[in-house]
One Martini backbone bead per residue (centre of mass of N, CA, C, O) as a GRO file, in nm:
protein
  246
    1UNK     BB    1  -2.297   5.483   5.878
    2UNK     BB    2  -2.351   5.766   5.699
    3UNK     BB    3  -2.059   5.732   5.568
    4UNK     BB    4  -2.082   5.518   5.432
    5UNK     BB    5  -2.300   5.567   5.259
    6UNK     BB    6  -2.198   5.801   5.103
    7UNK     BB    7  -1.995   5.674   4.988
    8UNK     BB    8  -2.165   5.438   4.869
    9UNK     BB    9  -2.273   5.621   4.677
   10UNK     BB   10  -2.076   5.757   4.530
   11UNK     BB   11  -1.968   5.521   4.380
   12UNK     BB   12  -2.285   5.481   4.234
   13UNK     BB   13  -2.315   5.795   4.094
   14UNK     BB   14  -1.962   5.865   4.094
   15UNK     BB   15  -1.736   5.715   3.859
   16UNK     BB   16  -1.535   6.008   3.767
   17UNK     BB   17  -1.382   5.954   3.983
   18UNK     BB   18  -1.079   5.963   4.069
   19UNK     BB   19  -0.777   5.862   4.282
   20UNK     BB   20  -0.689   6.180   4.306
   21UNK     BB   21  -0.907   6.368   4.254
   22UNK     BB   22  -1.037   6.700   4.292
   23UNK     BB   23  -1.126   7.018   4.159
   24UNK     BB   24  -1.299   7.233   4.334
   25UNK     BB   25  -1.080   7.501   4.247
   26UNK     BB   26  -1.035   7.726   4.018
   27UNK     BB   27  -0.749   7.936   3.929
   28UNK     BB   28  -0.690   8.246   3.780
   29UNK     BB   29  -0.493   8.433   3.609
   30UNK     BB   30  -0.413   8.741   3.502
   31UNK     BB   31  -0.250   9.036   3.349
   32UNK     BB   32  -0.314   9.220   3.601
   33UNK     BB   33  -0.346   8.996   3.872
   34UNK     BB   34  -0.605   8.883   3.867
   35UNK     BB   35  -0.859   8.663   3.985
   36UNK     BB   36  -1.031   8.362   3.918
   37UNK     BB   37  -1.307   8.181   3.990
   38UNK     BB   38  -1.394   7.818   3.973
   39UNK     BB   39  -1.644   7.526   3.927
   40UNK     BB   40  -1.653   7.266   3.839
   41UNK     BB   41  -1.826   6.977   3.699
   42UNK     BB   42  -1.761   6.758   3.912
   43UNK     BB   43  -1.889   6.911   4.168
   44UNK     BB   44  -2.174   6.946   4.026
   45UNK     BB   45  -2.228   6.666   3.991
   46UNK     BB   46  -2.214   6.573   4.261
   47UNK     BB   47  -2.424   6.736   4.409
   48UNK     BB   48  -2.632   6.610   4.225
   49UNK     BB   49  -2.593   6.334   4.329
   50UNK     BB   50  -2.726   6.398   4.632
   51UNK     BB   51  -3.000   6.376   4.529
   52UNK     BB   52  -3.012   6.035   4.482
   53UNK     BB   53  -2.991   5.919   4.797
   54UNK     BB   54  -3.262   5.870   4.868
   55UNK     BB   55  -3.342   5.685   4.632
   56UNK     BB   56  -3.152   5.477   4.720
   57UNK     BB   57  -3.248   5.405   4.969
   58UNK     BB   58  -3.542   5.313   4.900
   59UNK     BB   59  -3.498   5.161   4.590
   60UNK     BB   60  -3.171   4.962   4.725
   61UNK     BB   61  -3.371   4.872   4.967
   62UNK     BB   62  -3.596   4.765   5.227
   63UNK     BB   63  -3.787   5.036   5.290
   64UNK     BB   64  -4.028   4.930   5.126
   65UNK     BB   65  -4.135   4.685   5.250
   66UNK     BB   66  -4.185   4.866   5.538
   67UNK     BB   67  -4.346   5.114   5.427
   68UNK     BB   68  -4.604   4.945   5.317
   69UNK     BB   69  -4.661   4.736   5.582
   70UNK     BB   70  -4.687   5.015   5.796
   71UNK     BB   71  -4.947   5.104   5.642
   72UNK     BB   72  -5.164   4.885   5.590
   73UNK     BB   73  -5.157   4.845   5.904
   74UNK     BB   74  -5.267   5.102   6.009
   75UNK     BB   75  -5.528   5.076   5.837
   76UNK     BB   76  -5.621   4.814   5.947
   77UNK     BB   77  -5.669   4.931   6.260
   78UNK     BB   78  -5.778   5.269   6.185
   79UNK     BB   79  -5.527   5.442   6.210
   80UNK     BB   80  -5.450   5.775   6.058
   81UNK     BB   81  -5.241   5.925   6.284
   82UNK     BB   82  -5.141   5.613   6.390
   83UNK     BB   83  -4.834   5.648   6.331
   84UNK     BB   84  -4.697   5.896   6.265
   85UNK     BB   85  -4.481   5.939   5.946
   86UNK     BB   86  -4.246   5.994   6.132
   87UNK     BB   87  -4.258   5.690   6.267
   88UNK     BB   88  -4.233   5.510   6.026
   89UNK     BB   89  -4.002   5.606   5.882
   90UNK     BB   90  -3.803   5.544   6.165
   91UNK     BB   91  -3.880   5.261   6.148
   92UNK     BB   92  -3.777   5.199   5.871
   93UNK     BB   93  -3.496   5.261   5.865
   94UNK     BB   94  -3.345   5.134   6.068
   95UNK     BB   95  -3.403   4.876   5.992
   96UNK     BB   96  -3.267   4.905   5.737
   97UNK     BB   97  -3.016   4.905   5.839
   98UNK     BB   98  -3.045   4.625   6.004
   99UNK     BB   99  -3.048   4.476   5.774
  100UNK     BB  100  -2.812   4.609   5.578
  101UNK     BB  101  -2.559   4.538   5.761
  102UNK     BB  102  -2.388   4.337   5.608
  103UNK     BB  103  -2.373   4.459   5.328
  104UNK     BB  104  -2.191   4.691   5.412
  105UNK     BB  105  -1.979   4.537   5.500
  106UNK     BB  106  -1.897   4.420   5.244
  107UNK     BB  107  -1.819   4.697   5.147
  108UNK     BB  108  -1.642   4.798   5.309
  109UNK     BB  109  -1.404   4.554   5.250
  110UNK     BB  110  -1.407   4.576   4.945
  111UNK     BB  111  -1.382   4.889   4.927
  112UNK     BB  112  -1.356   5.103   5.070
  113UNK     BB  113  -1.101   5.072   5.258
  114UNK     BB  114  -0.919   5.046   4.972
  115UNK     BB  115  -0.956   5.302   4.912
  116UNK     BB  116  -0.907   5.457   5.116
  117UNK     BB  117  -0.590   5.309   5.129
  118UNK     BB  118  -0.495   5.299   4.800
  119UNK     BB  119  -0.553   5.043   4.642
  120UNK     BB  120  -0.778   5.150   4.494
  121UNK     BB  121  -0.957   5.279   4.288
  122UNK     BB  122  -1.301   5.420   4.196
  123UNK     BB  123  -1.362   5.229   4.030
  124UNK     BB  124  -1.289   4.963   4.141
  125UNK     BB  125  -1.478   5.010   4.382
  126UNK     BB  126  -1.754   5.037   4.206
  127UNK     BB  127  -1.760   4.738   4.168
  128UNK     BB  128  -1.732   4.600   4.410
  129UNK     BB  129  -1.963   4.734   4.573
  130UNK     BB  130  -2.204   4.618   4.377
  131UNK     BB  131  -2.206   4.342   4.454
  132UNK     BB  132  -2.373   4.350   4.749
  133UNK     BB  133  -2.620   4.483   4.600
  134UNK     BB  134  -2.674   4.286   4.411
  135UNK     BB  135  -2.702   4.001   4.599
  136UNK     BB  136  -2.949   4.119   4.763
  137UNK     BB  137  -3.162   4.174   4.502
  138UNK     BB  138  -3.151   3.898   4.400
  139UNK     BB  139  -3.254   3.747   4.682
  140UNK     BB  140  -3.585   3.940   4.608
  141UNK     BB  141  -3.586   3.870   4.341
  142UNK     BB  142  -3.807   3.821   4.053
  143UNK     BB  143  -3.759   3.648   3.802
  144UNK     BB  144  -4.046   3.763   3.610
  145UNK     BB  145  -3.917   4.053   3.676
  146UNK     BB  146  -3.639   4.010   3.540
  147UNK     BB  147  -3.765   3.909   3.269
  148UNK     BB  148  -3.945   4.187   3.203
  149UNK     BB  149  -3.676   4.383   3.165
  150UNK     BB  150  -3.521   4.235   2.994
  151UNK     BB  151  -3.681   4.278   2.781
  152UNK     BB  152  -3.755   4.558   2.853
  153UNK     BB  153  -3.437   4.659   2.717
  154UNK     BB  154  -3.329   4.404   2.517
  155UNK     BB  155  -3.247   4.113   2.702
  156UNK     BB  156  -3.309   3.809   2.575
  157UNK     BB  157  -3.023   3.688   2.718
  158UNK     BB  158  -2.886   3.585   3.048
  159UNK     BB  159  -2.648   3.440   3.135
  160UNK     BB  160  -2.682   3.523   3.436
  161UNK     BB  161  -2.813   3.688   3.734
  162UNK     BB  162  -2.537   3.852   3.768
  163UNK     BB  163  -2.540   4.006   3.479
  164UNK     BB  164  -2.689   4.202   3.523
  165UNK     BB  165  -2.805   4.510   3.507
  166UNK     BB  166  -2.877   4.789   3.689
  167UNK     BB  167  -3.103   4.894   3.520
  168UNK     BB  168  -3.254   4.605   3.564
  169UNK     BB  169  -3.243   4.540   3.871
  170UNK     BB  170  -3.401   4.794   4.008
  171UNK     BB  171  -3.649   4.761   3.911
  172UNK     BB  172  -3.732   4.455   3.970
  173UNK     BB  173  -3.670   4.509   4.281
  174UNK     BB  174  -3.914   4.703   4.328
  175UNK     BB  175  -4.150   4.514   4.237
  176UNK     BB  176  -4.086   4.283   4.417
  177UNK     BB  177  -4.116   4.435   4.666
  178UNK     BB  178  -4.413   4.520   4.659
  179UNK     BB  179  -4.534   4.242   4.623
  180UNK     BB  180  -4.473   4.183   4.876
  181UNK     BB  181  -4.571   4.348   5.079
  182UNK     BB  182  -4.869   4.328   5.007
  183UNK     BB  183  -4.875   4.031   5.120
  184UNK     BB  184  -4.803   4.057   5.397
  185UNK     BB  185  -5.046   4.325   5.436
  186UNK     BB  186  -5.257   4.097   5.405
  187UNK     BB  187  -5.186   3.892   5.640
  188UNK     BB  188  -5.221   4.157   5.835
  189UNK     BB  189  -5.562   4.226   5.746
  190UNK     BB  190  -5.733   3.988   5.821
  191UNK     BB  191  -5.808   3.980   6.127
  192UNK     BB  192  -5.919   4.291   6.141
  193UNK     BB  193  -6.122   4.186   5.935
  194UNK     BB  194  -6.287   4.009   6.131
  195UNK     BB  195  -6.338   4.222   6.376
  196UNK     BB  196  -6.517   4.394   6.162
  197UNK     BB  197  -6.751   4.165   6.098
  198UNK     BB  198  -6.846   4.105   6.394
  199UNK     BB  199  -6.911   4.346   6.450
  200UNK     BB  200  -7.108   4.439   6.271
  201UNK     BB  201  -7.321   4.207   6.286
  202UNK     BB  202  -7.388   4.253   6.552
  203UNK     BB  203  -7.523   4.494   6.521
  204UNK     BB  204  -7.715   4.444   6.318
  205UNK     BB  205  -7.906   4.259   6.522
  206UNK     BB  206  -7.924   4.516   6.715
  207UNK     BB  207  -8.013   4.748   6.547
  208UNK     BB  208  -7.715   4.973   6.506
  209UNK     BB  209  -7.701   5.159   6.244
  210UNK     BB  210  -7.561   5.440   6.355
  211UNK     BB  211  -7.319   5.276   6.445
  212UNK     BB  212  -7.024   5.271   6.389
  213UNK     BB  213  -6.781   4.971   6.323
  214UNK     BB  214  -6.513   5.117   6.345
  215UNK     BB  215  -6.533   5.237   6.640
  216UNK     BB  216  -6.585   4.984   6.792
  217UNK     BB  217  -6.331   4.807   6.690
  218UNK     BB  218  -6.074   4.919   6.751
  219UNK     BB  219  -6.022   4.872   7.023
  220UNK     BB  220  -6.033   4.547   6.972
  221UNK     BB  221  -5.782   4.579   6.761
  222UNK     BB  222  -5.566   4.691   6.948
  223UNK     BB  223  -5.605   4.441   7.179
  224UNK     BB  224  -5.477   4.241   6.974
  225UNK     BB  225  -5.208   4.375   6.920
  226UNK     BB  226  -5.115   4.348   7.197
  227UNK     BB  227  -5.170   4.079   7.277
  228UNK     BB  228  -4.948   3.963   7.038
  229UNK     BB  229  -4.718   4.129   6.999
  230UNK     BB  230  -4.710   4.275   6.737
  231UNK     BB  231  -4.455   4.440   6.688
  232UNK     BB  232  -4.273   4.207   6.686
  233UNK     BB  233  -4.377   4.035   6.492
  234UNK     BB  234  -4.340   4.257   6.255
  235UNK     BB  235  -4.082   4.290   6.249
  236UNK     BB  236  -3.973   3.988   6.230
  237UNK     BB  237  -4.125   3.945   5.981
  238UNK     BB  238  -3.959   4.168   5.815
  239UNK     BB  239  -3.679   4.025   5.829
  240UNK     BB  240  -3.697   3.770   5.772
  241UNK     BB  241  -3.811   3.776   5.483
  242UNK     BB  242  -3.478   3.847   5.420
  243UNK     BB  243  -3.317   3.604   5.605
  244UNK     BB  244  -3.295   3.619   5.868
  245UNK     BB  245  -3.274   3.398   6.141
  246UNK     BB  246  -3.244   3.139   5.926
   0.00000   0.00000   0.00000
């Protein structure tokens, strides 16, 4: 899967490799019989391209709206370095893999593959490729924020939402997926908040104002989501969000 991911990040921001390949080195030779080495300007922009590829993982696929809403979360049930960042970016990676594998699917059969075998160029691969991750974002991105990038970018009217350019599908849906994020991890913020409530009010009427209600509370939080399957919970809803196993 890493293997795809970088071909395919590769046709998305180095569209200027051609079919035949580049020149990693050029070697001069002089008059007096030695050799000069330099590194091509396409080589070193690869390199610089490689540094865009955690950007498109983060912000061209589900990665946001999972790592947004099992913060949320962590939070709502009021534990503050449990599951440490380091256990949530790993949720969310993976997830994020397992929800993206039919699009990965869907680039390797349509570009990659074909590239690979010299079927088609590295531009045509370019076009293949981006269709699937187009088709993605299309059907999780809000028409309100598609049309509000497309005015400010100067698209005053699109044929189809097909024709959008990448320039304007990305933040449009980047916003699209916070905006979902924050409703999900609002609606998983709820229950918890209920808990921390009738805490609170218990002890107040006990007259114990000095016993902090957060304290008292989390026990109850955190077996209230064990009891109820939390994890398969969150995770179920956080796939189907996406359209899985509808």
């Amino acid at each position: 899967m890493t293997k795809w991911l970088l071909i395919l990040f590769a046709f998305v921001f180095i569209p200027s490799v051609n079919a035949e390949g580049i020149e990693a080195l050029s070697i001069t030779t002089n008059p007096d019989g030695s050799q000069d080495y330099s590194v091509t300007l396409q080589v070193l922009a690869i390199m610089t391209a490689l540094s865009f590829i955690p950007a498109a993982v983060i912000m061209m696929t589900s990665f946001t709206r999972i790592i947004v809403v099992l913060a949320i979360l962590r939070q709502a049930i009021g534990l503050q370095q449990t599951p440490s960042n380091q256990i949530l970016l790993g949720m969310s990676l993976f997830l994020s893999i397992f929800i993206m594998a039919p699009v990965y699917q869907k680039v390797n059969q349509q570009a990659i593959e074909p590239y690979l075998n010299e079927q088609v160029t590295s531009i045509q691969a370019l076009e293949l490729a981006k269709e699937p991750m187009k088709e993605f974002m299309l059907s999780q991105v809000r028409i309100k924020d598609l049309e509000t990038f497309a005015k400010i970018a100067g698209y005053d009217t699109l044929d189809s939402p097909e024709a959008t350019p990448l320039i304007v599908l990305i933040p449009a849906f980047i916003t699209s997926e916070l905006q979902t994020a924050f409703i999900i991890g609002f609606m998983f913020f709820i229950p918890f908040l209920i808990v921390d409530l009738v805490v609170a009010s218990v002890l107040m009427a006990m007259g114990m104002m000095m016993l902090s209600p957060m304290i008292v509370s989390m026990p109850f939080k955190i077996m209230l989501f064990v009891l109820v399957d939390g994890w398969s919970l969150v995770m179920g809803t956080l796939a189907k969000s996406f359209g899985l196993g509808t």
